[in-house]
Short mmCIF file of C-alpha atoms in Angstrom, two decimals:
data_model
loop_
_atom_site.label_atom_id
_atom_site.label_comp_id
_atom_site.label_asym_id
_atom_site.label_seq_id
_atom_site.Cartn_x
_atom_site.Cartn_y
_atom_site.Cartn_z
CA MET A 1 0.00 0.00 0.00
CA THR A 2 1.01 3.60 -0.58
CA ARG A 3 -0.81 6.84 0.24
CA ILE A 4 -1.61 10.18 -1.34
CA ILE A 5 0.73 12.55 0.51
CA ALA A 6 -1.09 15.88 0.28
CA GLY A 7 -4.02 17.74 -1.21
CA ARG A 8 -7.74 17.03 -1.27
CA ALA A 9 -7.25 13.25 -1.19
CA ARG A 10 -4.49 13.32 1.43
CA GLY A 11 -4.15 10.02 3.22
CA ALA A 12 -6.10 8.01 0.66
CA ARG A 13 -4.62 4.51 0.48
CA LEU A 14 -3.68 3.19 -2.95
CA GLU A 15 -3.15 -0.37 -4.10
CA VAL A 16 0.21 -1.27 -5.62
CA PRO A 17 0.55 -3.99 -8.29
CA GLY A 18 2.26 -7.07 -6.92
CA SER A 19 4.81 -7.41 -9.72
CA GLY A 20 5.93 -5.84 -12.97
CA THR A 21 5.90 -2.26 -11.66
CA ARG A 22 8.21 -0.18 -9.46
CA PRO A 23 6.35 2.29 -7.24
CA THR A 24 8.03 5.64 -6.64
CA SER A 25 9.01 5.84 -2.98
CA ASP A 26 7.20 8.25 -0.67
CA ARG A 27 10.49 10.13 -0.10
CA VAL A 28 11.00 10.69 -3.82
CA ARG A 29 7.36 11.67 -4.38
CA GLU A 30 7.43 14.14 -1.50
CA SER A 31 10.57 15.83 -2.81
CA LEU A 32 9.32 15.81 -6.41
CA PHE A 33 5.96 17.35 -5.61
CA GLY A 34 7.47 19.91 -3.27
CA ALA A 35 9.65 21.10 -6.16
CA LEU A 36 6.73 21.06 -8.61
CA GLU A 37 4.58 23.12 -6.26
CA SER A 38 7.43 25.61 -5.77
CA ALA A 39 7.53 25.95 -9.57
CA ASP A 40 3.73 26.44 -9.66
CA ALA A 41 3.56 23.52 -12.09
CA ILE A 42 0.56 21.62 -10.67
CA ALA A 43 -2.43 23.92 -10.22
CA GLY A 44 -4.77 23.45 -13.17
CA ALA A 45 -2.23 21.35 -15.07
CA ARG A 46 -3.24 18.76 -17.64
CA VAL A 47 -1.30 15.80 -16.26
CA LEU A 48 -0.09 12.69 -18.10
CA ASP A 49 1.30 9.68 -16.20
CA LEU A 50 3.06 7.20 -18.51
CA TYR A 51 3.89 3.67 -17.29
CA ALA A 52 1.55 4.56 -14.46
CA GLY A 53 1.95 1.42 -12.32
CA SER A 54 -0.33 2.24 -9.38
CA GLY A 55 -1.07 5.71 -10.78
CA ALA A 56 0.36 7.32 -7.65
CA LEU A 57 2.18 10.16 -9.48
CA GLY A 58 -0.74 11.27 -11.62
CA LEU A 59 -3.20 10.87 -8.75
CA GLU A 60 -0.96 12.83 -6.37
CA ALA A 61 -0.91 15.67 -8.90
CA LEU A 62 -4.69 15.53 -9.22
CA SER A 63 -5.09 15.62 -5.43
CA ARG A 64 -2.84 18.70 -5.27
CA GLY A 65 -4.85 20.70 -7.77
CA GLY A 66 -4.10 19.30 -11.20
CA GLY A 67 -6.84 20.10 -13.67
CA SER A 68 -7.05 16.62 -15.20
CA ALA A 69 -5.02 13.42 -15.29
CA ASP A 70 -4.55 10.70 -17.90
CA LEU A 71 -2.93 7.52 -16.60
CA VAL A 72 -1.44 5.07 -19.10
CA GLU A 73 -0.64 1.46 -18.17
CA ARG A 74 -0.46 -1.45 -20.60
CA GLY A 75 -0.66 -4.36 -18.15
CA ARG A 76 -4.27 -5.45 -17.65
CA PRO A 77 -3.95 -6.35 -13.92
CA ALA A 78 -2.06 -3.11 -13.21
CA ALA A 79 -4.55 -1.05 -15.24
CA ALA A 80 -7.39 -2.52 -13.18
CA ILE A 81 -5.59 -1.40 -10.02
CA VAL A 82 -5.07 2.08 -11.48
CA ARG A 83 -8.82 2.31 -12.14
CA ARG A 84 -9.60 1.35 -8.55
CA ASN A 85 -7.07 3.86 -7.26
CA ALA A 86 -8.53 6.59 -9.48
CA ALA A 87 -11.96 5.85 -8.01
CA ILE A 88 -10.55 5.99 -4.47
CA VAL A 89 -8.97 9.40 -5.08
CA ALA A 90 -12.11 10.72 -6.77
CA LYS A 91 -14.23 9.69 -3.80
CA ALA A 92 -11.76 11.10 -1.25
CA SER A 93 -11.32 14.41 -3.07
CA GLY A 94 -14.74 15.00 -4.60
CA LEU A 95 -13.00 15.52 -7.95
CA PRO A 96 -13.81 13.87 -11.29
CA PRO A 97 -11.83 10.64 -11.64
CA ALA A 98 -8.63 10.44 -13.63
CA ARG A 99 -8.89 8.88 -17.09
CA VAL A 100 -7.23 5.46 -17.24
CA HIS A 101 -5.93 4.09 -20.54
CA GLU A 102 -5.04 0.41 -20.82
CA SER A 103 -2.57 0.77 -23.66
CA PRO A 104 1.10 0.59 -24.60
CA VAL A 105 2.63 4.03 -24.08
CA ARG A 106 3.70 4.54 -27.69
CA ALA A 107 0.28 3.57 -29.06
CA PHE A 108 -1.40 6.00 -26.66
CA LEU A 109 0.93 8.85 -27.62
CA GLN A 110 0.31 8.27 -31.31
CA ARG A 111 -3.45 8.79 -30.90
CA ALA A 112 -3.61 11.27 -27.99
CA ALA A 113 -4.64 14.86 -28.58
CA GLY A 114 -2.91 16.83 -25.81
CA PRO A 115 -1.71 19.33 -24.95
CA PHE A 116 -0.25 18.25 -21.61
CA ASP A 117 1.39 20.55 -19.07
CA LEU A 118 2.97 18.04 -16.68
CA VAL A 119 4.17 14.59 -17.71
CA PHE A 120 5.57 11.78 -15.59
CA SER A 121 7.38 8.88 -17.26
CA ASP A 122 8.52 6.05 -15.00
CA PRO A 123 9.37 3.24 -17.44
CA PRO A 124 10.55 -0.23 -16.42
CA TYR A 125 14.26 -0.36 -15.70
CA ASP A 126 14.72 -2.80 -18.58
CA LEU A 127 13.20 -0.46 -21.17
CA GLU A 128 15.79 0.06 -23.89
CA ASP A 129 17.23 3.53 -24.39
CA GLU A 130 15.96 3.63 -27.98
CA ALA A 131 12.41 2.97 -26.77
CA MET A 132 12.69 5.72 -24.16
CA THR A 133 13.87 8.15 -26.84
CA GLY A 134 11.04 7.08 -29.14
CA ASP A 135 8.54 7.81 -26.36
CA LEU A 136 9.94 11.32 -25.92
CA ILE A 137 9.82 12.01 -29.66
CA ALA A 138 6.18 10.86 -29.78
CA LEU A 139 5.37 12.91 -26.68
CA ALA A 140 6.93 16.21 -27.80
CA PRO A 141 4.11 17.35 -30.15
CA LEU A 142 1.60 16.82 -27.33
CA LEU A 143 3.29 19.24 -24.91
CA SER A 144 2.23 22.77 -24.08
CA PRO A 145 4.97 25.42 -24.52
CA ASP A 146 5.66 25.57 -20.77
CA ALA A 147 5.32 21.85 -20.10
CA ILE A 148 7.50 19.93 -17.65
CA VAL A 149 8.46 16.30 -18.32
CA VAL A 150 9.83 14.29 -15.39
CA VAL A 151 11.54 10.99 -16.22
CA GLU A 152 12.36 8.53 -13.45
CA ARG A 153 14.97 5.83 -14.06
CA ALA A 154 17.68 3.94 -12.25
CA ARG A 155 20.66 6.08 -11.22
CA ARG A 156 22.98 4.07 -13.47
CA ALA A 157 20.65 4.23 -16.48
CA THR A 158 21.47 6.32 -19.53
CA PRO A 159 19.94 9.81 -19.12
CA PRO A 160 16.90 10.41 -21.32
CA ASP A 161 17.78 11.91 -24.71
CA PHE A 162 15.65 15.02 -24.39
CA ALA A 163 17.49 16.75 -27.25
CA ALA A 164 16.30 14.13 -29.75
CA ALA A 165 12.74 15.25 -29.02
CA GLY A 166 13.43 18.99 -29.09
CA LEU A 167 13.45 19.18 -25.30
CA GLU A 168 16.15 20.29 -22.92
CA LEU A 169 17.27 19.04 -19.53
CA PHE A 170 17.03 21.67 -16.81
CA ARG A 171 17.14 19.70 -13.57
CA GLU A 172 18.54 16.38 -12.36
CA LYS A 173 18.36 14.91 -8.88
CA THR A 174 19.34 11.52 -7.48
CA TYR A 175 17.73 9.76 -4.52
CA GLY A 176 19.61 6.56 -3.67
CA ASP A 177 19.25 4.29 -6.70
CA THR A 178 16.71 6.56 -8.42
CA THR A 179 17.32 9.63 -10.56
CA LEU A 180 14.75 12.16 -11.76
CA TRP A 181 15.47 14.11 -14.94
CA TRP A 182 13.37 17.21 -15.69
CA GLY A 183 12.94 18.39 -19.26
CA GLU A 184 11.05 21.17 -21.01
CA PRO A 185 10.44 22.27 -24.61
CA ALA A 186 13.43 24.14 -25.93
CA SER A 187 12.70 27.71 -26.96
CA GLU A 188 13.18 28.72 -30.58
CA ALA A 189 16.04 30.99 -29.58
CA GLU A 190 17.81 28.16 -27.76
CA GLU A 191 17.27 25.78 -30.68
CA SER A 192 18.86 28.27 -33.10
CA GLN A 193 21.93 28.96 -30.95
CA PRO A 194 25.13 26.90 -31.06
CA ALA A 195 25.25 24.34 -28.24
CA ALA A 196 28.03 26.20 -26.46
CA GLU A 197 25.87 29.31 -26.24
CA SER A 198 22.69 27.63 -24.99
CA GLN A 199 23.84 26.15 -21.69
CA SER A 200 22.74 28.97 -19.39
CA ARG A 201 19.29 29.04 -17.83
#
């Protein structure tokens, strides 16, 4: 079991799939959402949670004031748990339930409309780097201009190739064996500058 940490559904208990997923620890979630709130990135945001697992990231954002949440999980047993968790959070918060999509991530991205303001991607550790890059390329056209994309992977994993998708890395933080990489759409000015001139933020 895990819990919603804060917001209108604070304390709501969520189911966690027994295998095949890797829930984000409470410590990492608390730090992540504290930083997102400091950046005013949650209130009213259209949230997308890829490789949702239990749905805890997308549902936490919804509890804290996100405008809507789409949770994508391909595994049928895990998707059923995400649906139950979405119902739990909706009941606890009085908010409309998150939308749950039982689908492979790439297939969802190829048919989704967007735009999304806040995206979480927590793929399985064994997802190949090329597949991760393909996800980001498919995601990029669905992002709002000020979107934030947070990718969670093992500390020793290859960093996500944001540049291949026209995004840029602006924050990186490691918690034990987990690293979070934050990306955002690159501005036209930054895209047109030589790499050596576009490192400042």
